[in-house]
Amino acid sequence: MKPRERLLVGRLMEALIHSRTLQELVNSTEEFLLQLVSADCMALCASRLGQPNLDDWLVAKMPSVYFAHYADWKKEDVIRAANLEHRNIVLRDLDIITRETLESSFVYRLGQDMGVPLEQVMSVYLTQAGWEGNGGLSVYRMKRWPFSDRERYILQQITPMLAKAIQKCRVFVERELMDNLLEVQPDGQKPAFLVLTSTGEEVKRTGPVSDLLGKWFSPKECAQSGLPRVLLDKLTALMRDAGNLETGTDLWERKVEGETLRVTFVQLPHVDGHQYWQLRFQEVIHPYLTSWLEKLTPKEAEIANLLAQGLSDKDIANKANKELGTVKKQLGSIYQKLKADGVRGRTEFIALALRPRKKKS
């Protein structure tokens, strides 16, 4: 390489080493990358956390809206298709398609419509051993001046280091996100959570969540993503009112036959410019007392709650402001109604009242 090129590559390597997020990577490298290959603008992408089929795009010297709906038209991206077949190999448009085909492509027309005439492109699809994700880099010229063999060679030389830098940024963000998750996870509980983006896209889940979703929600209740619509709707509502959440958390519950599924929504700190939510799942098996109260009249339920506290008949009468005889009569009615559950009197009632109910086999 020429002295100027070696200097630019050295500065580029330093920027790659110190970048922790994709945005930092783009901001710190765009000057050197664009000078090295004499490009006017560039776009860098990396697969999303937990969603390797979706990409996050960051651009330099061009409108970010260009890739805003990339998922809708990436199948028409002829450049991407060629890159997928030649991974980690830098390709120029003239290596892939004819000028006529390029000008008739959706990618080319989109740039023209936006006032960004991307006349020439050189790009590479980036992968790294041991990394489930992927990345990519495209550099563009806004005039008809094809990238040279030498410029392709220079970009090819830095491709391995660029792939490692993108992977490092994604690993850093994932670790930061996991640190946030551990901070909000209650001590002593087996982790069971989903991590979703603010738009309801799944990033991560722990094993127990899959079992709980299958148990508590029917397929008809789930969206195409497999997640329950009621939880996605809850997230949407929370996003509208996120600024009003005093603690950054909210709760959703479903109760069925003595059990409750409790889902706590926790707003996580922003990571790499993105907002994430943790949905923490907890299955609660109610004490016998919960189901017993449903069998009793309101007056009997009042007496039962006081009895569960271990109060004597006299103390119950005082607390409830009732005659002692009335309390004794109501206690007798309570024991009779709960006879099938093993309640014969005060001793059995108190012993069983706060025990969790056994799951039905």
Short mmCIF file of C-alpha atoms in Angstrom, two decimals:
data_model
loop_
_atom_site.label_atom_id
_atom_site.label_comp_id
_atom_site.label_asym_id
_atom_site.label_seq_id
_atom_site.Cartn_x
_atom_site.Cartn_y
_atom_site.Cartn_z
CA MET A 1 0.00 0.00 0.00
CA LYS A 2 1.00 3.59 -0.50
CA PRO A 3 2.04 5.61 2.60
CA ARG A 4 -1.26 7.51 2.64
CA GLU A 5 -3.23 4.28 2.40
CA ARG A 6 -1.21 2.68 5.22
CA LEU A 7 -1.88 5.73 7.40
CA LEU A 8 -5.62 5.56 6.74
CA VAL A 9 -5.69 1.83 7.41
CA GLY A 10 -3.84 2.36 10.69
CA ARG A 11 -6.35 4.94 11.83
CA LEU A 12 -9.18 2.71 10.68
CA MET A 13 -7.83 -0.21 12.72
CA GLU A 14 -7.62 1.98 15.82
CA ALA A 15 -11.22 3.07 15.33
CA LEU A 16 -12.37 -0.53 14.88
CA ILE A 17 -10.61 -1.59 18.08
CA HIS A 18 -12.17 1.12 20.24
CA SER A 19 -15.73 0.99 18.86
CA ARG A 20 -18.20 -0.66 21.25
CA THR A 21 -21.47 -0.17 19.36
CA LEU A 22 -22.43 -0.11 15.69
CA GLN A 23 -23.13 3.62 15.83
CA GLU A 24 -19.69 4.27 17.30
CA LEU A 25 -18.19 2.05 14.62
CA VAL A 26 -19.84 3.99 11.79
CA ASN A 27 -19.06 7.39 13.30
CA SER A 28 -15.41 6.59 13.91
CA THR A 29 -14.62 4.78 10.64
CA GLU A 30 -16.62 6.56 7.94
CA GLU A 31 -13.92 9.17 7.24
CA PHE A 32 -11.17 6.59 6.76
CA LEU A 33 -13.26 4.04 4.86
CA LEU A 34 -14.66 6.55 2.40
CA GLN A 35 -11.22 8.01 1.72
CA LEU A 36 -9.61 4.61 1.24
CA VAL A 37 -11.98 3.66 -1.58
CA SER A 38 -12.95 7.15 -2.76
CA ALA A 39 -16.62 6.62 -1.99
CA ASP A 40 -19.30 9.26 -1.40
CA CYS A 41 -21.37 7.40 1.20
CA MET A 42 -21.69 4.05 2.93
CA ALA A 43 -24.08 1.76 4.77
CA LEU A 44 -23.25 -0.82 7.42
CA CYS A 45 -25.59 -3.49 8.71
CA ALA A 46 -25.62 -6.23 11.34
CA SER A 47 -28.21 -8.82 12.24
CA ARG A 48 -30.34 -7.99 15.25
CA LEU A 49 -29.88 -9.59 18.63
CA GLY A 50 -31.82 -12.85 18.69
CA GLN A 51 -33.12 -12.18 15.16
CA PRO A 52 -30.42 -13.13 12.63
CA ASN A 53 -32.89 -12.78 9.74
CA LEU A 54 -33.48 -9.07 10.45
CA ASP A 55 -30.90 -6.32 10.05
CA ASP A 56 -30.08 -3.02 11.69
CA TRP A 57 -28.75 -0.50 9.17
CA LEU A 58 -26.61 2.54 9.88
CA VAL A 59 -25.52 4.96 7.18
CA ALA A 60 -23.02 7.76 6.59
CA LYS A 61 -23.45 10.63 4.12
CA MET A 62 -26.84 9.30 2.93
CA PRO A 63 -30.47 9.35 4.21
CA SER A 64 -31.15 6.73 6.90
CA VAL A 65 -34.67 6.35 5.50
CA TYR A 66 -33.16 4.54 2.51
CA PHE A 67 -33.04 1.31 4.54
CA ALA A 68 -36.03 2.04 6.79
CA HIS A 69 -38.13 -0.65 5.07
CA TYR A 70 -35.32 -2.88 3.86
CA ALA A 71 -37.06 -6.04 5.14
CA ASP A 72 -39.83 -5.40 2.60
CA TRP A 73 -37.56 -5.18 -0.44
CA LYS A 74 -34.40 -7.12 0.39
CA LYS A 75 -35.59 -10.00 -1.83
CA GLU A 76 -35.29 -7.58 -4.75
CA ASP A 77 -31.76 -6.57 -3.76
CA VAL A 78 -29.68 -8.20 -6.50
CA ILE A 79 -26.46 -6.99 -4.87
CA ARG A 80 -27.32 -8.74 -1.62
CA ALA A 81 -28.13 -11.98 -3.45
CA ALA A 82 -24.66 -12.05 -5.01
CA ASN A 83 -22.99 -11.19 -1.71
CA LEU A 84 -24.76 -14.12 -0.03
CA GLU A 85 -23.24 -16.49 -2.56
CA HIS A 86 -19.72 -15.08 -2.04
CA ARG A 87 -19.49 -14.39 1.69
CA ASN A 88 -16.59 -12.28 2.95
CA ILE A 89 -15.64 -11.49 -0.66
CA VAL A 90 -15.82 -7.86 -1.80
CA LEU A 91 -17.87 -7.49 -4.98
CA ARG A 92 -18.41 -4.52 -7.27
CA ASP A 93 -21.61 -3.94 -9.20
CA LEU A 94 -19.76 -4.59 -12.46
CA ASP A 95 -18.73 -8.02 -11.08
CA ILE A 96 -22.39 -8.90 -10.48
CA ILE A 97 -24.74 -7.36 -13.05
CA THR A 98 -24.78 -5.31 -16.20
CA ARG A 99 -25.30 -1.57 -16.15
CA GLU A 100 -28.71 -2.04 -17.73
CA THR A 101 -29.78 -4.51 -15.03
CA LEU A 102 -28.53 -2.21 -12.28
CA GLU A 103 -30.49 0.76 -13.59
CA SER A 104 -33.66 -1.31 -13.80
CA SER A 105 -33.29 -2.65 -10.25
CA PHE A 106 -35.43 -1.52 -7.33
CA VAL A 107 -32.33 -0.55 -5.34
CA TYR A 108 -31.18 1.87 -8.03
CA ARG A 109 -34.62 3.40 -8.58
CA LEU A 110 -35.11 3.89 -4.84
CA GLY A 111 -31.93 5.98 -4.65
CA GLN A 112 -32.99 8.05 -7.64
CA ASP A 113 -36.41 8.71 -6.09
CA MET A 114 -34.77 9.89 -2.87
CA GLY A 115 -32.37 12.21 -4.62
CA VAL A 116 -29.44 9.95 -3.80
CA PRO A 117 -28.19 8.64 -7.17
CA LEU A 118 -26.23 5.56 -6.10
CA GLU A 119 -24.57 4.99 -9.45
CA GLN A 120 -21.85 2.59 -8.32
CA VAL A 121 -21.68 0.16 -5.40
CA MET A 122 -19.07 -2.09 -3.86
CA SER A 123 -20.15 -4.37 -1.02
CA VAL A 124 -19.37 -7.40 1.10
CA TYR A 125 -21.42 -9.80 3.24
CA LEU A 126 -19.55 -10.39 6.52
CA THR A 127 -19.55 -13.54 8.63
CA GLN A 128 -17.35 -14.73 11.45
CA ALA A 129 -16.70 -18.23 12.79
CA GLY A 130 -18.60 -18.90 16.02
CA TRP A 131 -21.00 -15.99 15.46
CA GLU A 132 -24.65 -16.73 14.72
CA GLY A 133 -25.17 -13.28 13.27
CA ASN A 134 -23.80 -11.54 10.22
CA GLY A 135 -23.04 -8.11 8.89
CA GLY A 136 -22.37 -6.19 5.73
CA LEU A 137 -20.82 -3.08 4.28
CA SER A 138 -21.72 -1.21 1.11
CA VAL A 139 -19.92 1.86 -0.24
CA TYR A 140 -21.43 4.01 -2.98
CA ARG A 141 -20.53 6.60 -5.57
CA MET A 142 -23.04 9.12 -6.82
CA LYS A 143 -21.55 9.36 -10.28
CA ARG A 144 -20.69 6.83 -12.96
CA TRP A 145 -17.14 6.02 -11.99
CA PRO A 146 -16.67 2.30 -11.39
CA PHE A 147 -14.68 1.13 -8.38
CA SER A 148 -11.25 -0.08 -9.45
CA ASP A 149 -9.52 -3.41 -8.84
CA ARG A 150 -7.18 -1.67 -6.41
CA GLU A 151 -10.05 -0.19 -4.39
CA ARG A 152 -11.67 -3.61 -4.24
CA TYR A 153 -8.34 -5.07 -3.09
CA ILE A 154 -7.96 -2.47 -0.31
CA LEU A 155 -11.46 -3.11 1.01
CA GLN A 156 -10.85 -6.85 0.86
CA GLN A 157 -7.76 -6.48 3.05
CA ILE A 158 -9.69 -4.85 5.87
CA THR A 159 -12.75 -7.12 5.58
CA PRO A 160 -11.64 -9.67 8.26
CA MET A 161 -11.03 -6.92 10.81
CA LEU A 162 -14.33 -5.25 9.97
CA ALA A 163 -16.20 -8.54 10.49
CA LYS A 164 -14.55 -9.00 13.90
CA ALA A 165 -15.40 -5.43 14.89
CA ILE A 166 -19.09 -5.87 14.05
CA GLN A 167 -19.19 -9.14 15.98
CA LYS A 168 -17.48 -7.47 18.95
CA CYS A 169 -20.05 -4.66 18.94
CA ARG A 170 -22.93 -7.12 18.95
CA VAL A 171 -21.35 -9.16 21.77
CA PHE A 172 -20.81 -5.99 23.80
CA VAL A 173 -24.45 -4.93 23.39
CA GLU A 174 -25.70 -8.43 24.24
CA ARG A 175 -23.62 -8.49 27.42
CA GLU A 176 -24.81 -5.04 28.41
CA LEU A 177 -28.39 -6.14 27.83
CA MET A 178 -27.87 -9.29 29.92
CA ASP A 179 -26.36 -7.23 32.74
CA ASN A 180 -29.55 -5.15 32.77
CA LEU A 181 -31.64 -8.32 32.87
CA LEU A 182 -29.71 -9.68 35.84
CA GLU A 183 -30.18 -6.41 37.70
CA VAL A 184 -33.97 -6.63 37.51
CA GLN A 185 -34.23 -10.38 38.12
CA PRO A 186 -35.52 -11.11 41.67
CA ASP A 187 -33.11 -13.05 43.86
CA GLY A 188 -33.88 -16.71 44.40
CA GLN A 189 -36.19 -17.06 41.41
CA LYS A 190 -35.53 -19.29 38.45
CA PRO A 191 -35.20 -16.90 35.51
CA ALA A 192 -38.16 -17.11 33.16
CA PHE A 193 -38.34 -14.13 30.87
CA LEU A 194 -38.76 -12.78 27.37
CA VAL A 195 -36.83 -9.82 26.03
CA LEU A 196 -38.72 -7.84 23.40
CA THR A 197 -37.97 -4.73 21.41
CA SER A 198 -40.32 -1.79 21.75
CA THR A 199 -42.12 -3.04 18.63
CA GLY A 200 -42.72 -6.52 20.07
CA GLU A 201 -39.93 -8.40 18.30
CA GLU A 202 -38.42 -11.19 20.36
CA VAL A 203 -34.73 -10.90 21.24
CA LYS A 204 -34.24 -13.60 23.86
CA ARG A 205 -36.14 -16.10 26.00
CA THR A 206 -35.29 -18.57 28.73
CA GLY A 207 -36.41 -22.20 28.63
CA PRO A 208 -39.28 -22.04 31.16
CA VAL A 209 -41.04 -19.34 29.14
CA SER A 210 -41.76 -21.69 26.23
CA ASP A 211 -43.47 -24.15 28.58
CA LEU A 212 -45.50 -21.42 30.26
CA LEU A 213 -46.64 -19.93 26.96
CA GLY A 214 -47.76 -23.35 25.78
CA LYS A 215 -49.67 -23.98 29.01
CA TRP A 216 -51.40 -20.63 29.42
CA PHE A 217 -52.15 -19.55 25.83
CA SER A 218 -53.83 -21.41 22.99
CA PRO A 219 -52.45 -21.14 19.43
CA LYS A 220 -55.47 -19.03 18.49
CA GLU A 221 -54.44 -16.44 21.06
CA CYS A 222 -50.99 -16.02 19.53
CA ALA A 223 -49.79 -13.79 16.72
CA GLN A 224 -47.77 -15.05 13.77
CA SER A 225 -44.63 -14.55 15.85
CA GLY A 226 -45.94 -17.13 18.33
CA LEU A 227 -46.30 -14.57 21.10
CA PRO A 228 -49.68 -13.97 22.80
CA ARG A 229 -51.52 -11.01 21.31
CA VAL A 230 -52.71 -9.87 24.72
CA LEU A 231 -49.10 -9.42 25.85
CA LEU A 232 -48.11 -7.63 22.64
CA ASP A 233 -51.13 -5.33 23.04
CA LYS A 234 -50.09 -4.66 26.61
CA LEU A 235 -46.58 -3.73 25.43
CA THR A 236 -48.01 -1.38 22.81
CA ALA A 237 -50.11 0.34 25.44
CA LEU A 238 -47.12 0.66 27.77
CA MET A 239 -45.01 2.19 25.01
CA ARG A 240 -47.66 4.89 24.56
CA ASP A 241 -47.58 5.67 28.28
CA ALA A 242 -43.93 4.82 29.00
CA GLY A 243 -43.22 8.33 30.21
CA ASN A 244 -45.91 8.00 32.87
CA LEU A 245 -44.62 4.77 34.41
CA GLU A 246 -43.38 5.71 37.86
CA THR A 247 -41.21 2.62 38.30
CA GLY A 248 -40.76 1.54 34.68
CA THR A 249 -42.77 -1.63 35.40
CA ASP A 250 -46.32 -2.87 34.98
CA LEU A 251 -48.21 -6.09 35.67
CA TRP A 252 -50.53 -8.42 33.73
CA GLU A 253 -52.22 -11.48 35.27
CA ARG A 254 -54.39 -14.40 34.23
CA LYS A 255 -56.08 -16.62 36.85
CA VAL A 256 -57.37 -20.14 36.21
CA GLU A 257 -58.48 -22.73 38.79
CA GLY A 258 -56.34 -21.75 41.74
CA GLU A 259 -53.30 -20.69 39.69
CA THR A 260 -52.13 -17.35 38.35
CA LEU A 261 -49.73 -16.48 35.56
CA ARG A 262 -48.13 -13.19 36.48
CA VAL A 263 -46.21 -11.29 33.78
CA THR A 264 -44.23 -8.29 34.93
CA PHE A 265 -43.26 -5.80 32.20
CA VAL A 266 -39.93 -4.13 32.97
CA GLN A 267 -38.63 -1.24 30.88
CA LEU A 268 -34.88 -1.78 30.43
CA PRO A 269 -32.32 0.99 29.88
CA HIS A 270 -31.58 1.88 26.27
CA VAL A 271 -28.83 -0.26 24.73
CA ASP A 272 -27.08 0.81 21.52
CA GLY A 273 -29.89 3.25 20.81
CA HIS A 274 -32.66 0.65 21.16
CA GLN A 275 -35.38 0.28 23.79
CA TYR A 276 -35.94 -3.20 25.22
CA TRP A 277 -38.53 -4.64 27.59
CA GLN A 278 -38.25 -7.66 29.84
CA LEU A 279 -41.38 -9.73 30.38
CA ARG A 280 -40.79 -11.69 33.58
CA PHE A 281 -43.06 -14.72 33.99
CA GLN A 282 -44.07 -16.17 37.34
CA GLU A 283 -46.57 -18.95 37.91
CA VAL A 284 -48.30 -18.77 41.29
CA ILE A 285 -50.21 -21.65 42.87
CA HIS A 286 -52.69 -20.16 45.32
CA PRO A 287 -53.05 -21.31 48.92
CA TYR A 288 -56.11 -23.38 49.78
CA LEU A 289 -57.59 -20.30 51.43
CA THR A 290 -57.94 -18.57 48.05
CA SER A 291 -60.15 -21.29 46.63
CA TRP A 292 -62.01 -21.77 49.91
CA LEU A 293 -63.14 -18.15 49.99
CA GLU A 294 -64.96 -18.69 46.70
CA LYS A 295 -67.14 -21.33 48.42
CA LEU A 296 -68.12 -19.07 51.30
CA THR A 297 -70.55 -16.21 51.70
CA PRO A 298 -69.04 -12.70 52.13
CA LYS A 299 -69.68 -12.82 55.89
CA GLU A 300 -68.13 -16.29 56.20
CA ALA A 301 -65.14 -15.17 54.08
CA GLU A 302 -64.52 -12.34 56.56
CA ILE A 303 -64.48 -14.80 59.45
CA ALA A 304 -62.29 -17.26 57.48
CA ASN A 305 -59.63 -14.61 56.82
CA LEU A 306 -59.46 -13.78 60.52
CA LEU A 307 -59.32 -17.47 61.45
CA ALA A 308 -56.40 -17.97 59.04
CA GLN A 309 -54.47 -15.42 61.12
CA GLY A 310 -54.71 -17.78 64.08
CA LEU A 311 -57.13 -15.63 66.10
CA SER A 312 -59.30 -17.16 68.80
CA ASP A 313 -63.10 -17.21 68.49
CA LYS A 314 -63.31 -14.33 70.95
CA ASP A 315 -60.72 -12.23 69.09
CA ILE A 316 -62.49 -12.91 65.80
CA ALA A 317 -65.75 -11.68 67.33
CA ASN A 318 -64.06 -8.49 68.53
CA LYS A 319 -62.34 -7.86 65.17
CA ALA A 320 -65.50 -8.52 63.18
CA ASN A 321 -67.70 -6.66 65.70
CA LYS A 322 -69.98 -9.70 66.03
CA GLU A 323 -71.49 -11.70 68.82
CA LEU A 324 -69.43 -14.69 69.88
CA GLY A 325 -72.36 -16.99 69.22
CA THR A 326 -72.73 -15.67 65.70
CA VAL A 327 -69.02 -16.30 65.04
CA LYS A 328 -69.27 -19.87 66.34
CA LYS A 329 -72.27 -20.51 64.11
CA GLN A 330 -70.45 -19.16 61.06
CA LEU A 331 -67.34 -21.19 61.86
CA GLY A 332 -69.46 -24.32 61.96
CA SER A 333 -70.85 -23.48 58.54
CA ILE A 334 -67.33 -22.89 57.21
CA TYR A 335 -66.05 -26.25 58.48
CA GLN A 336 -69.05 -28.02 56.95
CA LYS A 337 -68.53 -26.42 53.53
CA LEU A 338 -64.81 -27.29 53.55
CA LYS A 339 -65.23 -30.82 54.86
CA ALA A 340 -64.35 -32.31 51.46
CA ASP A 341 -60.97 -30.54 51.62
CA GLY A 342 -60.05 -32.19 54.92
CA VAL A 343 -61.26 -29.45 57.24
CA ARG A 344 -62.84 -30.84 60.42
CA GLY A 345 -62.29 -27.85 62.63
CA ARG A 346 -59.95 -25.06 63.68
CA THR A 347 -56.78 -27.18 63.72
CA GLU A 348 -57.14 -28.52 60.16
CA PHE A 349 -58.27 -25.13 58.82
CA ILE A 350 -55.24 -23.26 60.12
CA ALA A 351 -52.84 -26.05 59.12
CA LEU A 352 -54.07 -26.11 55.51
CA ALA A 353 -55.26 -22.56 54.84
CA LEU A 354 -51.99 -21.03 53.65
CA ARG A 355 -50.45 -24.11 52.04
CA PRO A 356 -50.08 -23.92 48.27
CA ARG A 357 -52.57 -26.13 46.48
CA LYS A 358 -51.19 -29.13 44.69
CA LYS A 359 -51.21 -29.01 40.92
CA LYS A 360 -53.70 -31.26 39.25
CA SER A 361 -51.99 -34.15 37.53
#
